[in-house]
Amino acid sequence: QQQVKQSPQSLIVQKGGISIINCAYENTAFDYFPWYQQFPGKGPALLIAIRPDVSEKKEGRFTISFNKSAKQFSLHIMDSQPGDSATYFCAALLWGAGSYQLTFGKGTKLSVIP
Amino acid sequence: GAVVSQHPSRVICKSGTSVKIECRSLDFQATTMFWYRQFPKQSLMLMATSNEGSKATYEQGVEKDKFLINHASLTLSTLTVTSAHPEDSSFYICSARGRGFNQPQHFGDGTRLSIL
């Protein structure tokens, strides 16, 4: 059962354009939604994260939009640069009553072309 | 920021060999450590979770005797792939988090394991 669905699988964006990656979740008990950036041969690095009581969070060129009623959240990368080319994973965290579970989406490979 | 160091970054060995991978939290006490496996162009698959001083909890389908995990201290966890075979070749990533509600997971840079 895939609890976090991510799309698209791959994305090609022109330099300076906006990259948009979407995720949908099923479990309303999730209480934290991080995005990770992974370069080839490296581990994932936390990029930005949001809690479900917030509709939007912006850090530099990266913005998370969160729609609690639709159970969807998305990552927007403004003014995309070739250095942003990487694989991006959304995730959802379930935390409480002694349990801790971080569920990843399947990833989106972003290519930013000059 | 918090750093997780994983060693070695790459290892190539013959079939039947046992391989040990180390994961260290460099500037925080990692009360919980996680081991993931990642196949090419796929997401991270959680293999096991370990709390310092306790036995690791393995995910369904992960062989405990094949993948030995030791979390002996608050800064070190090891994964030993015993009697490795070509199908064990993969990218293994460790992750660690400290104590407390707001502590995020920090990831190591992974170990590329190739079994010949």
Short mmCIF file of N, CA, C and O in Angstrom, two decimals, chain B residues 6-115:
data_model
loop_
_atom_site.label_atom_id
_atom_site.label_comp_id
_atom_site.label_asym_id
_atom_site.label_seq_id
_atom_site.Cartn_x
_atom_site.Cartn_y
_atom_site.Cartn_z
N GLN B 6 28.99 8.22 7.08
CA GLN B 6 28.85 6.81 6.74
C GLN B 6 30.12 6.35 6.05
O GLN B 6 30.67 7.03 5.18
N HIS B 7 30.58 5.15 6.42
CA HIS B 7 31.84 4.65 5.89
C HIS B 7 31.80 3.13 5.73
O HIS B 7 31.27 2.45 6.61
N PRO B 8 32.28 2.56 4.64
CA PRO B 8 32.90 3.25 3.51
C PRO B 8 31.85 3.80 2.55
O PRO B 8 30.68 3.46 2.66
N SER B 9 32.27 4.61 1.61
CA SER B 9 31.33 5.16 0.63
C SER B 9 31.10 4.17 -0.51
O SER B 9 30.07 4.19 -1.17
N ARG B 10 32.11 3.31 -0.69
CA ARG B 10 31.99 2.34 -1.76
C ARG B 10 32.77 1.08 -1.37
O ARG B 10 33.86 1.18 -0.82
N VAL B 11 32.21 -0.07 -1.67
CA VAL B 11 32.93 -1.31 -1.39
C VAL B 11 32.59 -2.34 -2.45
O VAL B 11 31.42 -2.48 -2.84
N ILE B 12 33.62 -2.99 -2.92
CA ILE B 12 33.47 -4.07 -3.90
C ILE B 12 34.12 -5.30 -3.29
O ILE B 12 35.27 -5.25 -2.86
N CYS B 13 33.38 -6.40 -3.26
CA CYS B 13 33.97 -7.61 -2.69
C CYS B 13 33.39 -8.85 -3.34
O CYS B 13 32.42 -8.78 -4.10
N LYS B 14 34.02 -9.96 -3.04
CA LYS B 14 33.63 -11.22 -3.66
C LYS B 14 32.42 -11.82 -2.94
O LYS B 14 32.17 -11.57 -1.75
N SER B 15 31.68 -12.61 -3.68
CA SER B 15 30.52 -13.30 -3.13
C SER B 15 30.94 -14.18 -1.95
O SER B 15 31.99 -14.83 -2.00
N GLY B 16 30.16 -14.16 -0.88
CA GLY B 16 30.46 -14.96 0.30
C GLY B 16 31.14 -14.17 1.39
O GLY B 16 31.23 -14.62 2.55
N THR B 17 31.61 -12.97 1.06
CA THR B 17 32.28 -12.11 2.04
C THR B 17 31.25 -11.40 2.91
O THR B 17 30.13 -11.13 2.48
N SER B 18 31.64 -11.11 4.14
CA SER B 18 30.80 -10.28 5.01
C SER B 18 31.33 -8.84 4.99
O SER B 18 32.54 -8.63 5.01
N VAL B 19 30.43 -7.91 4.93
CA VAL B 19 30.80 -6.50 4.79
C VAL B 19 30.18 -5.68 5.92
O VAL B 19 28.98 -5.81 6.19
N LYS B 20 30.98 -4.84 6.56
CA LYS B 20 30.48 -4.00 7.63
C LYS B 20 30.45 -2.55 7.20
O LYS B 20 31.43 -2.03 6.66
N ILE B 21 29.33 -1.87 7.45
CA ILE B 21 29.17 -0.46 7.13
C ILE B 21 28.94 0.28 8.44
O ILE B 21 28.12 -0.12 9.26
N GLU B 22 29.68 1.38 8.62
CA GLU B 22 29.56 2.17 9.85
C GLU B 22 28.78 3.45 9.61
O GLU B 22 28.88 4.07 8.56
N CYS B 23 28.04 3.84 10.61
CA CYS B 23 27.27 5.09 10.56
C CYS B 23 27.49 5.82 11.87
O CYS B 23 27.22 5.27 12.95
N ARG B 24 27.98 7.05 11.78
CA ARG B 24 28.26 7.82 13.00
C ARG B 24 27.54 9.17 12.96
O ARG B 24 27.48 9.83 11.93
N SER B 25 26.99 9.55 14.07
CA SER B 25 26.47 10.90 14.22
C SER B 25 27.61 11.72 14.82
O SER B 25 28.16 11.39 15.86
N LEU B 26 27.98 12.80 14.13
CA LEU B 26 29.20 13.51 14.50
C LEU B 26 29.00 14.59 15.55
O LEU B 26 29.91 14.90 16.30
N ASP B 27 27.83 15.19 15.61
CA ASP B 27 27.68 16.30 16.55
C ASP B 27 26.37 16.25 17.32
O ASP B 27 25.90 17.27 17.83
N PHE B 28 25.78 15.06 17.39
CA PHE B 28 24.58 14.92 18.22
C PHE B 28 24.46 13.46 18.64
O PHE B 28 25.09 12.58 18.06
N GLN B 29 23.69 13.24 19.66
CA GLN B 29 23.47 11.88 20.14
C GLN B 29 22.29 11.27 19.42
O GLN B 29 21.17 11.77 19.51
N ALA B 30 22.57 10.21 18.69
CA ALA B 30 21.55 9.56 17.88
C ALA B 30 20.87 8.46 18.68
O ALA B 30 21.37 7.34 18.79
N THR B 31 19.74 8.80 19.24
CA THR B 31 19.01 7.80 20.02
C THR B 31 18.36 6.77 19.11
O THR B 31 18.12 5.64 19.52
N THR B 32 18.06 7.16 17.89
CA THR B 32 17.46 6.23 16.93
C THR B 32 18.23 6.30 15.62
O THR B 32 18.54 7.38 15.14
N MET B 33 18.54 5.13 15.09
CA MET B 33 19.20 5.06 13.78
C MET B 33 18.40 4.16 12.86
O MET B 33 17.74 3.23 13.31
N PHE B 34 18.45 4.50 11.60
CA PHE B 34 17.68 3.79 10.59
C PHE B 34 18.62 3.33 9.47
O PHE B 34 19.58 4.02 9.12
N TRP B 35 18.32 2.19 8.91
CA TRP B 35 19.06 1.70 7.75
C TRP B 35 18.09 1.51 6.59
O TRP B 35 17.05 0.88 6.73
N TYR B 36 18.48 2.11 5.45
CA TYR B 36 17.68 2.03 4.25
C TYR B 36 18.47 1.35 3.14
O TYR B 36 19.69 1.37 3.11
N ARG B 37 17.72 0.84 2.18
CA ARG B 37 18.31 0.29 0.97
C ARG B 37 17.62 1.00 -0.21
O ARG B 37 16.41 1.22 -0.17
N GLN B 38 18.42 1.36 -1.19
CA GLN B 38 17.87 2.06 -2.34
C GLN B 38 18.36 1.42 -3.63
O GLN B 38 19.57 1.37 -3.88
N PHE B 39 17.43 0.96 -4.43
CA PHE B 39 17.78 0.42 -5.75
C PHE B 39 17.78 1.57 -6.75
O PHE B 39 17.17 2.62 -6.51
N PRO B 40 18.49 1.39 -7.87
CA PRO B 40 18.59 2.48 -8.87
C PRO B 40 17.23 3.02 -9.27
O PRO B 40 16.29 2.27 -9.54
N LYS B 41 17.13 4.31 -9.27
CA LYS B 41 15.94 5.04 -9.69
C LYS B 41 14.71 4.69 -8.85
O LYS B 41 13.57 4.82 -9.33
N GLN B 42 14.93 4.28 -7.63
CA GLN B 42 13.81 3.97 -6.75
C GLN B 42 13.93 4.74 -5.45
O GLN B 42 14.93 5.40 -5.18
N SER B 43 12.88 4.64 -4.67
CA SER B 43 12.85 5.35 -3.39
C SER B 43 13.62 4.58 -2.33
O SER B 43 14.12 3.49 -2.57
N LEU B 44 13.71 5.17 -1.16
CA LEU B 44 14.38 4.52 -0.05
C LEU B 44 13.45 3.50 0.59
O LEU B 44 12.28 3.78 0.86
N MET B 45 14.00 2.32 0.86
CA MET B 45 13.23 1.29 1.50
C MET B 45 13.80 1.04 2.89
O MET B 45 14.98 0.69 3.03
N LEU B 46 13.00 1.27 3.93
CA LEU B 46 13.47 1.09 5.29
C LEU B 46 13.72 -0.39 5.56
O LEU B 46 12.86 -1.24 5.32
N MET B 47 14.91 -0.68 6.06
CA MET B 47 15.26 -2.07 6.39
C MET B 47 15.03 -2.34 7.87
O MET B 47 14.46 -3.36 8.25
N ALA B 48 15.51 -1.40 8.71
CA ALA B 48 15.43 -1.64 10.14
C ALA B 48 15.62 -0.34 10.89
O ALA B 48 16.20 0.62 10.38
N THR B 49 15.13 -0.35 12.11
CA THR B 49 15.25 0.79 13.02
C THR B 49 15.90 0.29 14.30
O THR B 49 15.53 -0.78 14.81
N SER B 50 16.85 1.06 14.82
CA SER B 50 17.47 0.63 16.08
C SER B 50 17.54 1.79 17.05
O SER B 50 17.83 2.92 16.68
N ASN B 51 17.25 1.48 18.28
CA ASN B 51 17.41 2.43 19.38
C ASN B 51 18.63 2.02 20.19
O ASN B 51 18.88 0.83 20.38
N GLU B 52 19.37 3.01 20.64
CA GLU B 52 20.61 2.74 21.36
C GLU B 52 20.40 1.78 22.50
O GLU B 52 19.50 1.97 23.32
N GLY B 53 21.20 0.71 22.50
CA GLY B 53 21.12 -0.26 23.56
C GLY B 53 20.05 -1.31 23.38
O GLY B 53 19.95 -2.23 24.20
N SER B 54 19.25 -1.20 22.34
CA SER B 54 18.18 -2.19 22.12
C SER B 54 18.42 -2.95 20.82
O SER B 54 19.17 -2.50 19.95
N LYS B 55 17.73 -4.06 20.70
CA LYS B 55 17.81 -4.82 19.45
C LYS B 55 17.09 -4.06 18.36
O LYS B 55 16.10 -3.37 18.59
N ALA B 56 17.56 -4.22 17.14
CA ALA B 56 16.95 -3.55 16.01
C ALA B 56 15.60 -4.16 15.67
O ALA B 56 15.37 -5.36 15.87
N THR B 57 14.71 -3.32 15.16
CA THR B 57 13.41 -3.78 14.67
C THR B 57 13.48 -3.81 13.17
O THR B 57 13.69 -2.78 12.53
N TYR B 58 13.28 -4.99 12.59
CA TYR B 58 13.41 -5.17 11.15
C TYR B 58 12.05 -5.06 10.47
O TYR B 58 11.03 -5.50 11.01
N GLU B 59 12.06 -4.50 9.27
CA GLU B 59 10.85 -4.44 8.46
C GLU B 59 10.55 -5.82 7.89
O GLU B 59 11.43 -6.68 7.76
N GLN B 60 9.29 -5.99 7.54
CA GLN B 60 8.86 -7.27 6.99
C GLN B 60 9.65 -7.59 5.73
O GLN B 60 9.82 -6.73 4.86
N GLY B 61 10.13 -8.83 5.66
CA GLY B 61 10.85 -9.27 4.48
C GLY B 61 12.36 -9.06 4.56
O GLY B 61 13.08 -9.53 3.67
N VAL B 62 12.84 -8.39 5.58
CA VAL B 62 14.28 -8.19 5.74
C VAL B 62 14.83 -9.26 6.67
O VAL B 62 14.35 -9.43 7.79
N GLU B 63 15.84 -9.98 6.19
CA GLU B 63 16.39 -11.10 6.96
C GLU B 63 17.29 -10.60 8.08
O GLU B 63 18.34 -9.99 7.84
N LYS B 64 16.95 -10.91 9.31
CA LYS B 64 17.72 -10.48 10.46
C LYS B 64 19.12 -11.08 10.47
O LYS B 64 20.09 -10.43 10.85
N ASP B 65 19.21 -12.34 10.06
CA ASP B 65 20.50 -13.02 10.11
C ASP B 65 21.40 -12.59 8.95
O ASP B 65 22.61 -12.82 8.98
N LYS B 66 20.82 -12.00 7.95
CA LYS B 66 21.56 -11.55 6.79
C LYS B 66 22.12 -10.15 7.02
O LYS B 66 23.24 -9.83 6.66
N PHE B 67 21.30 -9.31 7.61
CA PHE B 67 21.66 -7.92 7.84
C PHE B 67 21.71 -7.67 9.35
O PHE B 67 20.69 -7.40 9.98
N LEU B 68 22.92 -7.77 9.88
CA LEU B 68 23.10 -7.62 11.33
C LEU B 68 23.31 -6.15 11.68
O LEU B 68 24.18 -5.50 11.12
N ILE B 69 22.52 -5.67 12.60
CA ILE B 69 22.62 -4.27 13.00
C ILE B 69 22.99 -4.19 14.47
O ILE B 69 22.41 -4.85 15.31
N ASN B 70 23.97 -3.32 14.73
CA ASN B 70 24.41 -3.08 16.09
C ASN B 70 24.40 -1.59 16.37
O ASN B 70 24.94 -0.81 15.60
N HIS B 71 23.75 -1.19 17.44
CA HIS B 71 23.69 0.23 17.81
C HIS B 71 24.19 0.33 19.24
O HIS B 71 23.42 0.53 20.17
N ALA B 72 25.50 0.18 19.37
CA ALA B 72 26.10 0.02 20.69
C ALA B 72 26.27 1.32 21.45
O ALA B 72 26.37 1.32 22.68
N SER B 73 26.31 2.44 20.74
CA SER B 73 26.50 3.72 21.43
C SER B 73 25.60 4.77 20.81
O SER B 73 24.95 4.53 19.79
N LEU B 74 25.56 5.93 21.43
CA LEU B 74 24.69 7.01 20.94
C LEU B 74 25.25 7.70 19.70
O LEU B 74 24.62 8.63 19.18
N THR B 75 26.41 7.28 19.24
CA THR B 75 26.98 7.90 18.05
C THR B 75 27.37 6.90 16.97
O THR B 75 27.85 7.30 15.91
N LEU B 76 27.14 5.63 17.19
CA LEU B 76 27.60 4.64 16.22
C LEU B 76 26.60 3.50 16.04
O LEU B 76 26.11 2.91 17.00
N SER B 77 26.30 3.22 14.78
CA SER B 77 25.54 2.02 14.43
C SER B 77 26.27 1.34 13.28
O SER B 77 26.88 2.01 12.44
N THR B 78 26.23 0.03 13.25
CA THR B 78 26.85 -0.70 12.15
C THR B 78 25.86 -1.65 11.52
O THR B 78 24.98 -2.20 12.20
N LEU B 79 26.00 -1.81 10.21
CA LEU B 79 25.23 -2.79 9.45
C LEU B 79 26.22 -3.78 8.85
O LEU B 79 27.15 -3.35 8.13
N THR B 80 26.07 -5.04 9.15
CA THR B 80 26.93 -6.07 8.57
C THR B 80 26.10 -6.93 7.64
O THR B 80 25.11 -7.53 8.08
N VAL B 81 26.50 -6.96 6.38
CA VAL B 81 25.86 -7.84 5.40
C VAL B 81 26.65 -9.15 5.42
O VAL B 81 27.82 -9.18 5.01
N THR B 82 26.04 -10.19 5.93
CA THR B 82 26.77 -11.45 6.10
C THR B 82 26.67 -12.31 4.85
O THR B 82 25.62 -12.34 4.18
N SER B 83 27.76 -12.96 4.52
CA SER B 83 27.82 -13.84 3.35
C SER B 83 27.11 -13.19 2.16
O SER B 83 26.12 -13.73 1.63
N ALA B 84 27.62 -12.05 1.78
CA ALA B 84 26.97 -11.26 0.73
C ALA B 84 26.99 -11.97 -0.63
O ALA B 84 27.96 -12.64 -0.99
N HIS B 85 25.90 -11.78 -1.37
CA HIS B 85 25.78 -12.34 -2.72
C HIS B 85 25.43 -11.21 -3.68
O HIS B 85 25.03 -10.12 -3.26
N PRO B 86 25.58 -11.44 -4.98
CA PRO B 86 25.33 -10.36 -5.96
C PRO B 86 23.98 -9.67 -5.79
O PRO B 86 23.88 -8.46 -6.01
N GLU B 87 22.96 -10.40 -5.36
CA GLU B 87 21.65 -9.77 -5.19
C GLU B 87 21.60 -8.79 -4.01
O GLU B 87 20.63 -8.03 -3.87
N ASP B 88 22.64 -8.81 -3.18
CA ASP B 88 22.73 -7.85 -2.08
C ASP B 88 23.35 -6.53 -2.53
O ASP B 88 23.38 -5.56 -1.76
N SER B 89 23.83 -6.49 -3.76
CA SER B 89 24.42 -5.25 -4.29
C SER B 89 23.35 -4.17 -4.31
O SER B 89 22.25 -4.37 -4.81
N SER B 90 23.68 -3.03 -3.74
CA SER B 90 22.70 -1.95 -3.62
C SER B 90 23.36 -0.73 -3.02
O SER B 90 24.55 -0.73 -2.71
N PHE B 91 22.59 0.31 -2.84
CA PHE B 91 23.02 1.53 -2.17
C PHE B 91 22.38 1.53 -0.78
O PHE B 91 21.16 1.51 -0.66
N TYR B 92 23.21 1.48 0.25
CA TYR B 92 22.72 1.42 1.62
C TYR B 92 22.92 2.78 2.28
O TYR B 92 24.02 3.34 2.23
N ILE B 93 21.87 3.29 2.90
CA ILE B 93 21.92 4.62 3.51
C ILE B 93 21.50 4.53 4.97
O ILE B 93 20.48 3.93 5.29
N CYS B 94 22.29 5.14 5.83
CA CYS B 94 21.89 5.20 7.23
C CYS B 94 21.33 6.58 7.54
O CYS B 94 21.57 7.55 6.82
N SER B 95 20.56 6.64 8.60
CA SER B 95 19.96 7.89 9.03
C SER B 95 19.90 7.89 10.54
O SER B 95 19.83 6.83 11.16
N ALA B 96 19.91 9.07 11.12
CA ALA B 96 19.90 9.14 12.58
C ALA B 96 19.11 10.36 13.04
O ALA B 96 19.04 11.37 12.34
N ARG B 97 18.52 10.22 14.21
CA ARG B 97 17.83 11.36 14.81
C ARG B 97 18.08 11.34 16.31
O ARG B 97 18.31 10.30 16.91
N GLY B 98 18.04 12.54 16.88
CA GLY B 98 18.26 12.64 18.31
C GLY B 98 16.96 12.50 19.08
O GLY B 98 15.90 12.28 18.53
N ARG B 99 17.10 12.64 20.39
CA ARG B 99 15.95 12.50 21.27
C ARG B 99 15.06 13.73 21.18
O ARG B 99 15.53 14.84 21.04
N GLY B 100 13.77 13.55 21.24
CA GLY B 100 12.88 14.69 21.30
C GLY B 100 11.94 14.77 20.12
O GLY B 100 12.21 14.26 19.04
N PHE B 101 10.83 15.46 20.33
CA PHE B 101 9.76 15.52 19.35
C PHE B 101 10.18 16.22 18.07
O PHE B 101 9.82 15.83 16.99
N ASN B 102 10.96 17.28 18.18
CA ASN B 102 11.27 18.09 17.01
C ASN B 102 12.55 17.70 16.28
O ASN B 102 13.02 18.42 15.42
N GLN B 103 13.11 16.57 16.63
CA GLN B 103 14.38 16.19 16.01
C GLN B 103 14.17 15.54 14.64
O GLN B 103 13.47 14.55 14.51
N PRO B 104 14.74 16.14 13.59
CA PRO B 104 14.57 15.57 12.25
C PRO B 104 15.52 14.40 12.02
O PRO B 104 16.46 14.19 12.79
N GLN B 105 15.27 13.67 10.96
CA GLN B 105 16.19 12.62 10.54
C GLN B 105 17.27 13.22 9.66
O GLN B 105 16.98 13.98 8.74
N HIS B 106 18.51 12.84 9.95
CA HIS B 106 19.64 13.26 9.13
C HIS B 106 20.21 12.02 8.45
O HIS B 106 20.34 10.97 9.08
N PHE B 107 20.57 12.17 7.19
CA PHE B 107 21.01 11.03 6.41
C PHE B 107 22.50 11.07 6.12
O PHE B 107 23.09 12.14 5.93
N GLY B 108 23.10 9.89 6.08
CA GLY B 108 24.47 9.76 5.63
C GLY B 108 24.52 9.80 4.11
O GLY B 108 23.48 9.85 3.44
N ASP B 109 25.71 9.76 3.56
CA ASP B 109 25.89 9.84 2.11
C ASP B 109 25.83 8.48 1.42
O ASP B 109 26.05 8.41 0.21
N GLY B 110 25.54 7.45 2.17
CA GLY B 110 25.32 6.16 1.56
C GLY B 110 26.58 5.35 1.29
O GLY B 110 27.69 5.89 1.25
N THR B 111 26.39 4.07 1.11
CA THR B 111 27.47 3.14 0.77
C THR B 111 27.03 2.34 -0.44
O THR B 111 26.00 1.67 -0.42
N ARG B 112 27.83 2.43 -1.49
CA ARG B 112 27.55 1.64 -2.69
C ARG B 112 28.22 0.28 -2.54
O ARG B 112 29.44 0.18 -2.52
N LEU B 113 27.43 -0.76 -2.38
CA LEU B 113 27.95 -2.12 -2.20
C LEU B 113 27.80 -2.91 -3.49
O LEU B 113 26.70 -3.01 -4.03
N SER B 114 28.91 -3.42 -3.98
CA SER B 114 28.91 -4.23 -5.19
C SER B 114 29.52 -5.58 -4.87
O SER B 114 30.67 -5.66 -4.43
N ILE B 115 28.75 -6.63 -5.08
CA ILE B 115 29.22 -7.99 -4.80
C ILE B 115 29.45 -8.68 -6.14
O ILE B 115 28.54 -8.79 -6.96
#
